[in-house]
Amino acid sequence: MEWLKTLISRPSKGVSGKTGYWRTFKPIYDRDKCVLCYECYVYCPENCVEIVEKVVKIDYDFCKGCGICSEVCPANAIEMVKED
Ligand code: SF4
Ligand code: SF4
């Protein structure tokens, strides 16, 4: 899916600073449910989703907990959980 990375424009990571502290809900990823469709990567507005060696990695320094990745995931592989 490297080609996909050249077809979409991405925000600069951290353009709004470290947005992780905005978060009240945290996305929790379940590899067993993931079908590697790249929807979370495409739609994350903070550019903090990467897919490395077929595993979704979320950069929690910049994830603001908006829940878009969870909403667009067709496999329910990302659950939003309240922060402690
Ligand atoms: S909740 Fe998901 S879509 Fe929103 S910033 Fe975090 S990783 Fe990106
Ligand atoms: S949207 Fe869901 S199924 Fe698709 S890559 Fe992301 S976590 Fe995996």
Tab-separated table of N, CA, C and O and ligand atoms in Angstrom:
chain	number	residue	atom	x	y	z
A	1	MET	N	0.814	-1.214	0.000
A	1	MET	CA	0.000	0.000	0.000
A	1	MET	C	0.851	1.270	0.000
A	1	MET	O	0.364	2.332	0.305
A	2	GLU	N	2.117	1.164	-0.312
A	2	GLU	CA	2.963	2.365	-0.349
A	2	GLU	C	2.416	3.391	-1.330
A	2	GLU	O	2.518	4.592	-1.113
A	3	TRP	N	1.809	2.915	-2.432
A	3	TRP	CA	1.272	3.826	-3.436
A	3	TRP	C	0.220	4.747	-2.847
A	3	TRP	O	0.079	5.896	-3.267
A	4	LEU	N	-0.527	4.237	-1.847
A	4	LEU	CA	-1.596	5.029	-1.250
A	4	LEU	C	-1.037	6.294	-0.604
A	4	LEU	O	-1.656	7.354	-0.630
A	5	LYS	N	0.146	6.180	-0.056
A	5	LYS	CA	0.739	7.312	0.649
A	5	LYS	C	1.048	8.466	-0.292
A	5	LYS	O	1.201	9.599	0.136
A	6	THR	N	1.170	8.187	-1.572
A	6	THR	CA	1.470	9.265	-2.524
A	6	THR	C	0.193	9.885	-3.094
A	6	THR	O	0.247	10.905	-3.751
A	7	LEU	N	-0.954	9.252	-2.853
A	7	LEU	CA	-2.193	9.725	-3.468
A	7	LEU	C	-2.998	10.664	-2.592
A	7	LEU	O	-3.927	11.306	-3.066
A	8	ILE	N	-2.701	10.738	-1.309
A	8	ILE	CA	-3.482	11.604	-0.428
A	8	ILE	C	-2.572	12.629	0.214
A	8	ILE	O	-1.405	12.367	0.468
A	9	SER	N	-3.110	13.812	0.425
A	9	SER	CA	-2.322	14.822	1.128
A	9	SER	C	-2.540	14.621	2.621
A	9	SER	O	-3.634	14.255	3.068
A	10	ARG	N	-1.509	14.822	3.392
A	10	ARG	CA	-1.558	14.588	4.825
A	10	ARG	C	-1.220	15.864	5.552
A	10	ARG	O	-0.392	16.659	5.083
A	11	PRO	N	-1.843	16.109	6.704
A	11	PRO	CA	-1.421	17.248	7.515
A	11	PRO	C	-0.023	17.000	8.065
A	11	PRO	O	0.402	15.852	8.175
A	12	SER	N	0.677	18.054	8.384
A	12	SER	CA	1.973	17.872	9.036
A	12	SER	C	1.738	17.416	10.459
A	12	SER	O	0.912	17.993	11.177
A	13	LYS	N	2.434	16.374	10.853
A	13	LYS	CA	2.269	15.911	12.227
A	13	LYS	C	2.687	17.005	13.197
A	13	LYS	O	3.735	17.618	13.032
A	14	GLY	N	1.851	17.239	14.168
A	14	GLY	CA	2.193	18.221	15.183
A	14	GLY	C	1.969	19.661	14.767
A	14	GLY	O	2.444	20.578	15.417
A	15	VAL	N	1.218	19.881	13.706
A	15	VAL	CA	0.982	21.250	13.253
A	15	VAL	C	0.240	22.063	14.318
A	15	VAL	O	0.362	23.272	14.401
A	16	SER	N	-0.523	21.354	15.158
A	16	SER	CA	-1.232	22.020	16.267
A	16	SER	C	-0.550	21.749	17.603
A	16	SER	O	-1.151	21.875	18.657
A	17	GLY	N	0.719	21.351	17.544
A	17	GLY	CA	1.431	20.997	18.769
A	17	GLY	C	1.141	19.561	19.148
A	17	GLY	O	0.542	18.808	18.378
A	18	LYS	N	1.567	19.163	20.317
A	18	LYS	CA	1.299	17.806	20.783
A	18	LYS	C	-0.142	17.745	21.277
A	18	LYS	O	-0.460	18.230	22.364
A	19	THR	N	-0.991	17.146	20.470
A	19	THR	CA	-2.423	17.160	20.741
A	19	THR	C	-2.863	16.008	21.649
A	19	THR	O	-4.047	15.903	21.966
A	20	GLY	N	-1.922	15.180	22.036
A	20	GLY	CA	-2.276	14.038	22.874
A	20	GLY	C	-2.931	14.446	24.181
A	20	GLY	O	-3.778	13.730	24.707
A	21	TYR	N	-2.571	15.601	24.703
A	21	TYR	CA	-3.135	16.003	25.990
A	21	TYR	C	-4.586	16.482	25.876
A	21	TYR	O	-5.248	16.696	26.882
A	22	TRP	N	-5.077	16.662	24.648
A	22	TRP	CA	-6.496	17.019	24.454
A	22	TRP	C	-7.410	15.841	24.775
A	22	TRP	O	-8.592	16.002	25.000
A	23	ARG	N	-6.842	14.645	24.739
A	23	ARG	CA	-7.636	13.433	24.680
A	23	ARG	C	-8.409	13.138	25.961
A	23	ARG	O	-7.856	13.207	27.053
A	24	THR	N	-9.696	12.785	25.804
A	24	THR	CA	-10.462	12.228	26.910
A	24	THR	C	-10.803	10.763	26.638
A	24	THR	O	-11.105	10.018	27.560
A	25	PHE	N	-10.766	10.384	25.358
A	25	PHE	CA	-10.933	8.983	24.971
A	25	PHE	C	-9.727	8.570	24.145
A	25	PHE	O	-9.183	9.368	23.385
A	26	LYS	N	-9.323	7.306	24.318
A	26	LYS	CA	-8.107	6.810	23.669
A	26	LYS	C	-8.462	5.643	22.741
A	26	LYS	O	-9.191	4.730	23.156
A	27	PRO	N	-7.971	5.654	21.503
A	27	PRO	CA	-8.242	4.525	20.624
A	27	PRO	C	-7.353	3.332	20.979
A	27	PRO	O	-6.137	3.465	21.093
A	28	ILE	N	-7.995	2.197	21.147
A	28	ILE	CA	-7.269	0.961	21.454
A	28	ILE	C	-7.451	0.010	20.274
A	28	ILE	O	-8.574	-0.327	19.884
A	29	TYR	N	-6.341	-0.423	19.740
A	29	TYR	CA	-6.315	-1.216	18.515
A	29	TYR	C	-6.287	-2.707	18.821
A	29	TYR	O	-5.573	-3.147	19.723
A	30	ASP	N	-7.052	-3.481	18.049
A	30	ASP	CA	-7.079	-4.939	18.202
A	30	ASP	C	-6.590	-5.566	16.895
A	30	ASP	O	-7.310	-5.590	15.895
A	31	ARG	N	-5.355	-6.039	16.900
A	31	ARG	CA	-4.760	-6.612	15.693
A	31	ARG	C	-5.551	-7.802	15.160
A	31	ARG	O	-5.628	-8.020	13.947
A	32	ASP	N	-6.148	-8.572	16.058
A	32	ASP	CA	-6.868	-9.773	15.634
A	32	ASP	C	-8.095	-9.448	14.780
A	32	ASP	O	-8.517	-10.254	13.955
A	33	LYS	N	-8.674	-8.273	14.974
A	33	LYS	CA	-9.855	-7.882	14.191
A	33	LYS	C	-9.494	-7.123	12.921
A	33	LYS	O	-10.281	-7.026	12.002
A	34	CYS	N	-8.309	-6.563	12.877
A	34	CYS	CA	-7.906	-5.666	11.786
A	34	CYS	C	-7.799	-6.403	10.454
A	34	CYS	O	-7.209	-7.480	10.378
A	35	VAL	N	-8.377	-5.796	9.409
A	35	VAL	CA	-8.306	-6.387	8.065
A	35	VAL	C	-7.373	-5.578	7.150
A	35	VAL	O	-7.363	-5.764	5.934
A	36	LEU	N	-6.610	-4.670	7.743
A	36	LEU	CA	-5.600	-3.885	7.025
A	36	LEU	C	-6.178	-3.144	5.806
A	36	LEU	O	-5.615	-3.188	4.713
A	37	CYS	N	-7.286	-2.457	6.035
A	37	CYS	CA	-7.934	-1.736	4.934
A	37	CYS	C	-7.366	-0.319	4.750
A	37	CYS	O	-7.650	0.346	3.769
A	38	TYR	N	-6.634	0.195	5.722
A	38	TYR	CA	-6.005	1.518	5.695
A	38	TYR	C	-6.980	2.681	5.894
A	38	TYR	O	-6.591	3.839	5.758
A	39	GLU	N	-8.227	2.411	6.211
A	39	GLU	CA	-9.179	3.518	6.415
A	39	GLU	C	-8.725	4.424	7.562
A	39	GLU	O	-8.806	5.651	7.468
A	40	CYS	N	-8.253	3.840	8.643
A	40	CYS	CA	-7.820	4.658	9.787
A	40	CYS	C	-6.643	5.537	9.405
A	40	CYS	O	-6.569	6.711	9.782
A	41	TYR	N	-5.744	5.009	8.635
A	41	TYR	CA	-4.586	5.773	8.167
A	41	TYR	C	-5.025	6.952	7.300
A	41	TYR	O	-4.546	8.074	7.443
A	42	VAL	N	-5.972	6.685	6.407
A	42	VAL	CA	-6.416	7.715	5.468
A	42	VAL	C	-7.161	8.841	6.184
A	42	VAL	O	-6.946	10.015	5.901
A	43	TYR	N	-8.004	8.491	7.142
A	43	TYR	CA	-8.901	9.495	7.724
A	43	TYR	C	-8.394	10.161	8.993
A	43	TYR	O	-8.970	11.169	9.421
A	44	CYS	N	-7.351	9.661	9.626
A	44	CYS	CA	-6.871	10.313	10.853
A	44	CYS	C	-6.462	11.751	10.545
A	44	CYS	O	-5.561	11.990	9.741
A	45	PRO	N	-7.106	12.723	11.174
A	45	PRO	CA	-6.803	14.121	10.871
A	45	PRO	C	-5.505	14.625	11.490
A	45	PRO	O	-5.074	15.742	11.208
A	46	GLU	N	-4.889	13.816	12.331
A	46	GLU	CA	-3.635	14.230	12.972
A	46	GLU	C	-2.416	13.541	12.372
A	46	GLU	O	-1.302	13.751	12.840
A	47	ASN	N	-2.642	12.720	11.355
A	47	ASN	CA	-1.523	12.003	10.729
A	47	ASN	C	-0.727	11.207	11.766
A	47	ASN	O	0.504	11.163	11.723
A	48	CYS	N	-1.439	10.615	12.708
A	48	CYS	CA	-0.719	9.887	13.756
A	48	CYS	C	-0.964	8.379	13.684
A	48	CYS	O	-0.635	7.670	14.627
A	49	VAL	N	-1.540	7.922	12.566
A	49	VAL	CA	-1.679	6.476	12.356
A	49	VAL	C	-0.664	6.034	11.311
A	49	VAL	O	-0.574	6.624	10.235
A	50	GLU	N	0.106	5.051	11.657
A	50	GLU	CA	1.021	4.421	10.709
A	50	GLU	C	0.712	2.930	10.693
A	50	GLU	O	0.219	2.376	11.679
A	51	ILE	N	0.995	2.296	9.576
A	51	ILE	CA	0.852	0.840	9.525
A	51	ILE	C	2.222	0.279	9.200
A	51	ILE	O	2.779	0.518	8.128
A	52	VAL	N	2.779	-0.389	10.200
A	52	VAL	CA	4.148	-0.887	10.116
A	52	VAL	C	4.114	-2.407	10.238
A	52	VAL	O	3.610	-2.943	11.234
A	53	GLU	N	4.633	-3.063	9.225
A	53	GLU	CA	4.671	-4.524	9.203
A	53	GLU	C	3.301	-5.111	9.541
A	53	GLU	O	3.167	-5.992	10.394
A	54	LYS	N	2.275	-4.567	8.875
A	54	LYS	CA	0.894	-5.056	8.975
A	54	LYS	C	0.282	-4.879	10.360
A	54	LYS	O	-0.630	-5.621	10.748
A	55	VAL	N	0.791	-3.903	11.098
A	55	VAL	CA	0.217	-3.583	12.400
A	55	VAL	C	-0.010	-2.075	12.471
A	55	VAL	O	0.868	-1.293	12.106
A	56	VAL	N	-1.212	-1.674	12.928
A	56	VAL	CA	-1.513	-0.250	13.092
A	56	VAL	C	-0.793	0.277	14.332
A	56	VAL	O	-0.870	-0.316	15.411
A	57	LYS	N	-0.078	1.377	14.138
A	57	LYS	CA	0.604	2.039	15.249
A	57	LYS	C	0.008	3.437	15.398
A	57	LYS	O	-0.050	4.191	14.413
A	58	ILE	N	-0.416	3.760	16.589
A	58	ILE	CA	-0.985	5.086	16.861
A	58	ILE	C	0.009	5.872	17.700
A	58	ILE	O	0.464	5.397	18.738
A	59	ASP	N	0.347	7.065	17.246
A	59	ASP	CA	1.264	7.921	17.997
A	59	ASP	C	0.441	8.718	19.012
A	59	ASP	O	-0.223	9.692	18.665
A	60	TYR	N	0.500	8.273	20.254
A	60	TYR	CA	-0.339	8.886	21.286
A	60	TYR	C	0.141	10.283	21.696
A	60	TYR	O	-0.563	10.999	22.388
A	61	ASP	N	1.312	10.679	21.271
A	61	ASP	CA	1.742	12.065	21.522
A	61	ASP	C	0.871	13.045	20.736
A	61	ASP	O	0.685	14.191	21.140
A	62	PHE	N	0.362	12.571	19.596
A	62	PHE	CA	-0.389	13.461	18.717
A	62	PHE	C	-1.846	13.054	18.529
A	62	PHE	O	-2.636	13.846	18.017
A	63	CYS	N	-2.222	11.855	18.913
A	63	CYS	CA	-3.630	11.424	18.828
A	63	CYS	C	-4.455	12.242	19.794
A	63	CYS	O	-4.202	12.260	21.002
A	64	LYS	N	-5.472	12.949	19.272
A	64	LYS	CA	-6.302	13.802	20.119
A	64	LYS	C	-7.592	13.113	20.545
A	64	LYS	O	-8.449	13.740	21.170
A	65	GLY	N	-7.749	11.849	20.177
A	65	GLY	CA	-8.901	11.087	20.650
A	65	GLY	C	-10.210	11.453	19.993
A	65	GLY	O	-11.278	11.287	20.592
A	66	CYS	N	-10.150	11.885	18.751
A	66	CYS	CA	-11.383	12.317	18.072
A	66	CYS	C	-12.296	11.148	17.740
A	66	CYS	O	-13.501	11.329	17.565
A	67	GLY	N	-11.733	9.959	17.609
A	67	GLY	CA	-12.548	8.773	17.356
A	67	GLY	C	-12.870	8.502	15.896
A	67	GLY	O	-13.596	7.550	15.587
A	68	ILE	N	-12.326	9.296	14.996
A	68	ILE	CA	-12.623	9.085	13.576
A	68	ILE	C	-12.125	7.717	13.119
A	68	ILE	O	-12.817	7.001	12.398
A	69	CYS	N	-10.943	7.334	13.561
A	69	CYS	CA	-10.400	6.025	13.164
A	69	CYS	C	-11.347	4.911	13.570
A	69	CYS	O	-11.567	3.960	12.818
A	70	SER	N	-11.906	5.028	14.742
A	70	SER	CA	-12.832	4.012	15.235
A	70	SER	C	-14.120	4.013	14.424
A	70	SER	O	-14.662	2.955	14.088
A	71	GLU	N	-14.595	5.200	14.086
A	71	GLU	CA	-15.835	5.316	13.308
A	71	GLU	C	-15.695	4.724	11.913
A	71	GLU	O	-16.617	4.100	11.403
A	72	VAL	N	-14.553	4.951	11.277
A	72	VAL	CA	-14.403	4.495	9.888
A	72	VAL	C	-13.954	3.037	9.785
A	72	VAL	O	-14.045	2.447	8.709
A	73	CYS	N	-13.493	2.469	10.862
A	73	CYS	CA	-12.983	1.090	10.805
A	73	CYS	C	-14.128	0.114	10.513
A	73	CYS	O	-15.071	0.005	11.299
A	74	PRO	N	-14.048	-0.612	9.412
A	74	PRO	CA	-15.136	-1.531	9.057
A	74	PRO	C	-15.123	-2.824	9.874
A	74	PRO	O	-16.056	-3.611	9.797
A	75	ALA	N	-14.054	-3.038	10.640
A	75	ALA	CA	-13.897	-4.306	11.348
A	75	ALA	C	-14.025	-4.142	12.866
A	75	ALA	O	-13.780	-5.099	13.605
A	76	ASN	N	-14.393	-2.938	13.298
A	76	ASN	CA	-14.480	-2.663	14.741
A	76	ASN	C	-13.184	-3.032	15.465
A	76	ASN	O	-13.213	-3.577	16.570
A	77	ALA	N	-12.078	-2.727	14.815
A	77	ALA	CA	-10.779	-3.085	15.382
A	77	ALA	C	-10.182	-1.976	16.251
A	77	ALA	O	-9.114	-2.163	16.829
A	78	ILE	N	-10.875	-0.834	16.316
A	78	ILE	CA	-10.394	0.262	17.168
A	78	ILE	C	-11.535	0.674	18.095
A	78	ILE	O	-12.586	1.125	17.647
A	79	GLU	N	-11.287	0.503	19.381
A	79	GLU	CA	-12.292	0.845	20.389
A	79	GLU	C	-11.851	2.111	21.124
A	79	GLU	O	-10.682	2.235	21.507
A	80	MET	N	-12.782	3.024	21.312
A	80	MET	CA	-12.473	4.238	22.070
A	80	MET	C	-12.759	3.965	23.553
A	80	MET	O	-13.874	3.606	23.932
A	81	VAL	N	-11.725	4.151	24.367
A	81	VAL	CA	-11.813	3.856	25.792
A	81	VAL	C	-11.517	5.125	26.571
A	81	VAL	O	-10.586	5.867	26.230
A	82	LYS	N	-12.290	5.392	27.603
A	82	LYS	CA	-12.097	6.614	28.392
A	82	LYS	C	-10.707	6.611	29.034
A	82	LYS	O	-10.259	5.595	29.545
A	83	GLU	N	-10.052	7.762	28.948
A	83	GLU	CA	-8.740	7.905	29.585
A	83	GLU	C	-8.884	7.828	31.099
A	83	GLU	O	-9.909	8.241	31.647
A	84	ASP	N	-7.868	7.337	31.760
A	84	ASP	CA	-7.881	7.280	33.227
A	84	ASP	C	-7.896	8.681	33.808
A	84	ASP	O	-7.277	9.580	33.307
B	1	SF4	S1	-8.615	9.100	17.646
B	1	SF4	FE1	-7.924	8.057	15.790
B	1	SF4	S2	-8.395	9.465	14.114
B	1	SF4	FE2	-8.460	10.665	15.998
B	1	SF4	S3	-6.416	11.519	16.220
B	1	SF4	FE3	-6.420	9.578	17.342
B	1	SF4	S4	-5.672	8.031	15.914
B	1	SF4	FE4	-6.265	9.854	14.724
B	2	SF4	S1	-9.555	0.885	9.723
B	2	SF4	FE1	-9.647	-0.873	11.112
B	2	SF4	S2	-9.418	-2.671	9.802
B	2	SF4	FE2	-8.740	-0.907	8.622
B	2	SF4	S3	-6.500	-0.810	8.971
B	2	SF4	FE3	-7.464	0.510	10.495
B	2	SF4	S4	-7.754	-0.789	12.317
B	2	SF4	FE4	-7.372	-2.142	10.564
